[in-house]
PDB file of C-alpha atoms in Angstrom:
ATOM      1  CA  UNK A 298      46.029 224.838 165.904  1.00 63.00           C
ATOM      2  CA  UNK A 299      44.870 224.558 162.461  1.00 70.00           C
ATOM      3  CA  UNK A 300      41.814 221.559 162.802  1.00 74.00           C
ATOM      4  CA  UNK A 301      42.539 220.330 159.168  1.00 81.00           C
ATOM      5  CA  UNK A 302      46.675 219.520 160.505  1.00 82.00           C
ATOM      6  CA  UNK A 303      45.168 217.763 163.493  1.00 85.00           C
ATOM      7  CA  UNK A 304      42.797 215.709 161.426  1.00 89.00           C
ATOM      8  CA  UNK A 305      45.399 214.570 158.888  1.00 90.00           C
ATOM      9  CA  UNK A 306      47.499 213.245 161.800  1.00 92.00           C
ATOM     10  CA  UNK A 307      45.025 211.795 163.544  1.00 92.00           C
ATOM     11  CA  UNK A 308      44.072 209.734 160.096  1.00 92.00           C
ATOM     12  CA  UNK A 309      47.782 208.547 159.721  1.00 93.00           C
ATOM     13  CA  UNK A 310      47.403 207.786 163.838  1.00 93.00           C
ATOM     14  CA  UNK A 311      43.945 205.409 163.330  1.00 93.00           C
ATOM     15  CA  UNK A 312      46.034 204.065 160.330  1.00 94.00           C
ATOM     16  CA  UNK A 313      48.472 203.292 162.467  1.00 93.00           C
ATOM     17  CA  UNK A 314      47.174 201.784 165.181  1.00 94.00           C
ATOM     18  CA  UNK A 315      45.422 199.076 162.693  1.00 94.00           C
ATOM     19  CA  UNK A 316      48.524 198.165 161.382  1.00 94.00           C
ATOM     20  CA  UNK A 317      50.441 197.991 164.624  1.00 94.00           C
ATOM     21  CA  UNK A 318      46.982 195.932 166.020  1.00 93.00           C
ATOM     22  CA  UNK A 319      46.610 194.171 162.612  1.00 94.00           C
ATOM     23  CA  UNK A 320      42.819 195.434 162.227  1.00 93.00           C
ATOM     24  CA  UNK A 321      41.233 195.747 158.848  1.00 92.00           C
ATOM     25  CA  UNK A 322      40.942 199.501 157.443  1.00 89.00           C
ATOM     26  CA  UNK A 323      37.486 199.412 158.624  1.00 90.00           C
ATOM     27  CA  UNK A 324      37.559 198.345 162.526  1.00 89.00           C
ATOM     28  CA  UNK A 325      36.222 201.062 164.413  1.00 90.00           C
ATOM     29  CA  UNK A 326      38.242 203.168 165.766  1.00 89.00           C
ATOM     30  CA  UNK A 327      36.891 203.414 169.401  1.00 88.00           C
ATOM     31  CA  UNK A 328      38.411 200.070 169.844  1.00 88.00           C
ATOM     32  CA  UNK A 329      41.746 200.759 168.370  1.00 90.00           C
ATOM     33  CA  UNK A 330      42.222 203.628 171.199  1.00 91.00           C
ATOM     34  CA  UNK A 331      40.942 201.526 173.991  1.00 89.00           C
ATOM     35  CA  UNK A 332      43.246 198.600 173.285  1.00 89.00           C
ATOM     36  CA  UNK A 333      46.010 200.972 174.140  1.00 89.00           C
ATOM     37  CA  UNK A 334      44.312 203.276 176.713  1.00 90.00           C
ATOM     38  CA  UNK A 335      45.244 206.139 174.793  1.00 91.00           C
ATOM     39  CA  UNK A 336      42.933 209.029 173.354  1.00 93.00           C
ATOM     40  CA  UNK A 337      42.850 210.143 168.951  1.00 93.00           C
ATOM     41  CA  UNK A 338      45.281 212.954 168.334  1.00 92.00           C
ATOM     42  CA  UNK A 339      41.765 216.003 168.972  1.00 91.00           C
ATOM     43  CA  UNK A 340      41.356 214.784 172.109  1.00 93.00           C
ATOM     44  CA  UNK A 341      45.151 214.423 173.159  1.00 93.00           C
ATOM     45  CA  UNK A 342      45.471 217.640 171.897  1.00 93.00           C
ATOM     46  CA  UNK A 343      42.619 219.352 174.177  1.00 94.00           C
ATOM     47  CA  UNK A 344      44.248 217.094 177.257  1.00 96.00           C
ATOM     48  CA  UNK A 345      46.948 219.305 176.866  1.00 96.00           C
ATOM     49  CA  UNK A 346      45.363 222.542 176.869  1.00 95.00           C
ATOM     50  CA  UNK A 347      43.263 221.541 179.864  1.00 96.00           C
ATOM     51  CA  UNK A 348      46.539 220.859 181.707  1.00 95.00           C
ATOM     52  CA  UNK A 349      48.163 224.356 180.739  1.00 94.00           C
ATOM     53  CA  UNK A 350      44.869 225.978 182.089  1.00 93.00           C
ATOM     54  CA  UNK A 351      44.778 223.683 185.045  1.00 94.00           C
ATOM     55  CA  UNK A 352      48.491 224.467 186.085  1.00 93.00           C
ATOM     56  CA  UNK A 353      48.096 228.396 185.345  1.00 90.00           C
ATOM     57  CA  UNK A 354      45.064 227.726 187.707  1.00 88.00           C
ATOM     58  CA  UNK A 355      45.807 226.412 190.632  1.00 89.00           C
ATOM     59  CA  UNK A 356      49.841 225.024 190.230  1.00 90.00           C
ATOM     60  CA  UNK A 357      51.224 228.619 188.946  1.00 85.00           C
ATOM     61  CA  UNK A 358      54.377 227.759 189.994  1.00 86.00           C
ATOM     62  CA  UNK A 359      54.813 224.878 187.806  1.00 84.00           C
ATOM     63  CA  UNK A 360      54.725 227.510 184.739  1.00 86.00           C
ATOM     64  CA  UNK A 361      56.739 230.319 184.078  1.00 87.00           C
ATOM     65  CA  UNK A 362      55.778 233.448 185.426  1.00 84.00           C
ATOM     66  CA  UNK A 363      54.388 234.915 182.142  1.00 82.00           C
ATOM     67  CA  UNK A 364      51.362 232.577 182.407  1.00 85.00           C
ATOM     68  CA  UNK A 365      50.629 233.828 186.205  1.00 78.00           C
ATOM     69  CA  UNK A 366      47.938 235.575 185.053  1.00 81.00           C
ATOM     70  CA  UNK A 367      47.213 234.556 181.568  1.00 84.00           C
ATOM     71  CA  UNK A 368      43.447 233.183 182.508  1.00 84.00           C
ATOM     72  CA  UNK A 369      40.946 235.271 184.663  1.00 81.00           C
ATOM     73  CA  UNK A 370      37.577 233.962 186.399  1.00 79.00           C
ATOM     74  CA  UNK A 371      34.581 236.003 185.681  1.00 73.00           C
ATOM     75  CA  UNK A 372      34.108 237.195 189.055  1.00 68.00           C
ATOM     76  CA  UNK A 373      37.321 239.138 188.914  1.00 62.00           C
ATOM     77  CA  UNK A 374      36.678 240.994 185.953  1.00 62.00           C
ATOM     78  CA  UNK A 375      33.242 241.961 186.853  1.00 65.00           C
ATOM     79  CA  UNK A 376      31.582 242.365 191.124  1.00 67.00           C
ATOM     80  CA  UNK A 377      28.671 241.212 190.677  1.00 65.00           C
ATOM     81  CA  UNK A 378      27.668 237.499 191.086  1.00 68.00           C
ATOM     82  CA  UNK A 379      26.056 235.546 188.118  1.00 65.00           C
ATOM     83  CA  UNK A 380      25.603 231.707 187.650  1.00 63.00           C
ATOM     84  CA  UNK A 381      29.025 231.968 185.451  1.00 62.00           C
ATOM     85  CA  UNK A 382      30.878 234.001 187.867  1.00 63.00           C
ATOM     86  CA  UNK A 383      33.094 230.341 188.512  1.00 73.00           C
ATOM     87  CA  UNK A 384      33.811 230.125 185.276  1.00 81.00           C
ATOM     88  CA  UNK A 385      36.969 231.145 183.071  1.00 84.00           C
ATOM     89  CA  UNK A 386      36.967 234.571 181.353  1.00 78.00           C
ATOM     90  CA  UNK A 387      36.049 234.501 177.665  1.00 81.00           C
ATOM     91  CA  UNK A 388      37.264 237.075 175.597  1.00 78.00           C
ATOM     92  CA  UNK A 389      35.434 238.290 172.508  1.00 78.00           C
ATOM     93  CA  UNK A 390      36.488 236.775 169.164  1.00 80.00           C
ATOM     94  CA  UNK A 391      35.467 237.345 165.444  1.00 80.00           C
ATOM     95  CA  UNK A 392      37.796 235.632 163.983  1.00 84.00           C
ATOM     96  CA  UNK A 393      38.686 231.721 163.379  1.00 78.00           C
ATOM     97  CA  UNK A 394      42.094 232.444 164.212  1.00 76.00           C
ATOM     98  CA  UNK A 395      40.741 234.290 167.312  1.00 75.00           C
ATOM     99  CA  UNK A 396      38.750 231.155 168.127  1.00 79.00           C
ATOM    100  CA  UNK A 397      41.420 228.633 167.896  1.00 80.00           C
ATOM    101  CA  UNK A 398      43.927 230.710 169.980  1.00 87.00           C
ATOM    102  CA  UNK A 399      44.946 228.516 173.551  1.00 88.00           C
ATOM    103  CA  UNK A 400      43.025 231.262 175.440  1.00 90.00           C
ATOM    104  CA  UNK A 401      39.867 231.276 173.972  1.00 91.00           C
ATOM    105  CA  UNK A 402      39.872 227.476 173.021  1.00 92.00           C
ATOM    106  CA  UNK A 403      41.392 226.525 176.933  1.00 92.00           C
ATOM    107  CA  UNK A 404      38.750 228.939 178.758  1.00 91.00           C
ATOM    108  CA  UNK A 405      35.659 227.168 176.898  1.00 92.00           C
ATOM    109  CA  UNK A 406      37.443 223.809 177.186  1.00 95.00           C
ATOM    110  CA  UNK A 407      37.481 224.531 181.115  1.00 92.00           C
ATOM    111  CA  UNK A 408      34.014 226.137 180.732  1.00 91.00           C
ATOM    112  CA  UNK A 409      32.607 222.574 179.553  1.00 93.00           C
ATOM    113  CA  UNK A 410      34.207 220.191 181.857  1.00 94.00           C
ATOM    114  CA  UNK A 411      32.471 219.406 185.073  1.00 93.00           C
ATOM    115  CA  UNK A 412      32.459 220.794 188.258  1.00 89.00           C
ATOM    116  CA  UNK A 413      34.161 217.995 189.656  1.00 92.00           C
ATOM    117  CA  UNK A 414      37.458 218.221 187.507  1.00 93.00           C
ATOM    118  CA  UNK A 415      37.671 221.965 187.969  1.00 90.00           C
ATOM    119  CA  UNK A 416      38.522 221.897 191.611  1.00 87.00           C
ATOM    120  CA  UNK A 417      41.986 222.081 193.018  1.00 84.00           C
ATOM    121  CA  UNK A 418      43.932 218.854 193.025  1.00 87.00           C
ATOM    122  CA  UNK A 419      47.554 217.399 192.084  1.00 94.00           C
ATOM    123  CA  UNK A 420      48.620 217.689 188.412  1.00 93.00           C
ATOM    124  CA  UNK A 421      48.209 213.544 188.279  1.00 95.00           C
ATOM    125  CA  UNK A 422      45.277 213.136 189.560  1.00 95.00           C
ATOM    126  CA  UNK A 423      43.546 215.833 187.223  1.00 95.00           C
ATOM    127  CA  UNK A 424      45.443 214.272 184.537  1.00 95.00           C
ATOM    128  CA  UNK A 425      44.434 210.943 185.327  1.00 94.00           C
ATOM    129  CA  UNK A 426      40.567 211.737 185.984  1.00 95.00           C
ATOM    130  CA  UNK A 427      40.645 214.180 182.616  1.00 96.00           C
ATOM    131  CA  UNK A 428      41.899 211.762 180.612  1.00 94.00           C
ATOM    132  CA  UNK A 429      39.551 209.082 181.865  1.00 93.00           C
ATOM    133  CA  UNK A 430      36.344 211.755 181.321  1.00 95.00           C
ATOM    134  CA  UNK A 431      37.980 212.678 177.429  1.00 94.00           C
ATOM    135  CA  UNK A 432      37.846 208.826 176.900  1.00 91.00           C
ATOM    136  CA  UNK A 433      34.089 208.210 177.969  1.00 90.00           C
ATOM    137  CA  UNK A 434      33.326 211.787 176.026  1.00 88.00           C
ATOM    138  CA  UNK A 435      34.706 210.226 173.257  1.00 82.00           C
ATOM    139  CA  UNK A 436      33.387 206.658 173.760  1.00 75.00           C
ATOM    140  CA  UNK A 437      29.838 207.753 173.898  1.00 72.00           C
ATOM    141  CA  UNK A 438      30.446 210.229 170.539  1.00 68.00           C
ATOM    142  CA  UNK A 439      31.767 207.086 168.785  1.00 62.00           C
ATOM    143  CA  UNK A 440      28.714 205.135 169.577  1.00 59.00           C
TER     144      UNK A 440
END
């Protein structure tokens, strides 16, 4: 997606949270969000490709089976073993397009997280513990 769409929604989104909360245009945002326990529109947006590449991970059949195989670990694509060979795959781009498709922007999203939220667990709990790690991300950013 297109970062200049995401950033005029998440404008209209900070506007409206300070009308909704009755904040002055220039409260900061990092309270607006935590009032609410919600995340700005970026980071909702990369909780969502983290749970596509979480389900085609390790709930495959909770997606249909075009995605079975839509993200490959290093060590299947090459034998021998390197620090990144736990890691996600991550195809070649030149282009901006390239670099904002889901595959390339959910296997360095995966890439980054810690080791902690990569491992197998239920679809709630990741959600849960990945949207409490976007929030302190964004939290510490802000400040």
């Amino acid at each position: 997606m297109c970062p200049s769409y995401l950033d005029k929604l998440g404008k209209l989104n900070n506007k409206l949270l300070r009308t909704v909360q009755g904040k002055d245009r220039h409260s900061p945002t990092a309270e607006l969000y935590l009032t609410y326990n919600t995340l700005p529109v970026l980071q909702l947006h990369d909780l969502q490709i983290l749970l596509f590449v979480h389900k085609c991970l390790h709930h495959r059949t909770a997606l249909p089976l075009l995605f079975s195989n839509y993200f490959s670990m290093n060590n299947v694509v090459h034998d021998y073993k390197t620090r990144q060979s736990n890691l996600l795959h991550l195809h070649s781009t030149s282009t901006q397009y390239g670099k904002r498709c889901i595959l390339n922007k959910g296997c360095t999203l995966w890439n980054n997280l810690p080791n902690h939220l990569q491992n197998h667990m239920s679809i709630h709990q990741f959600k849960t513990l990945l949207k409490r790690y976007l929030q302190e991300c964004y939290y510490v950013d802000v400040n």
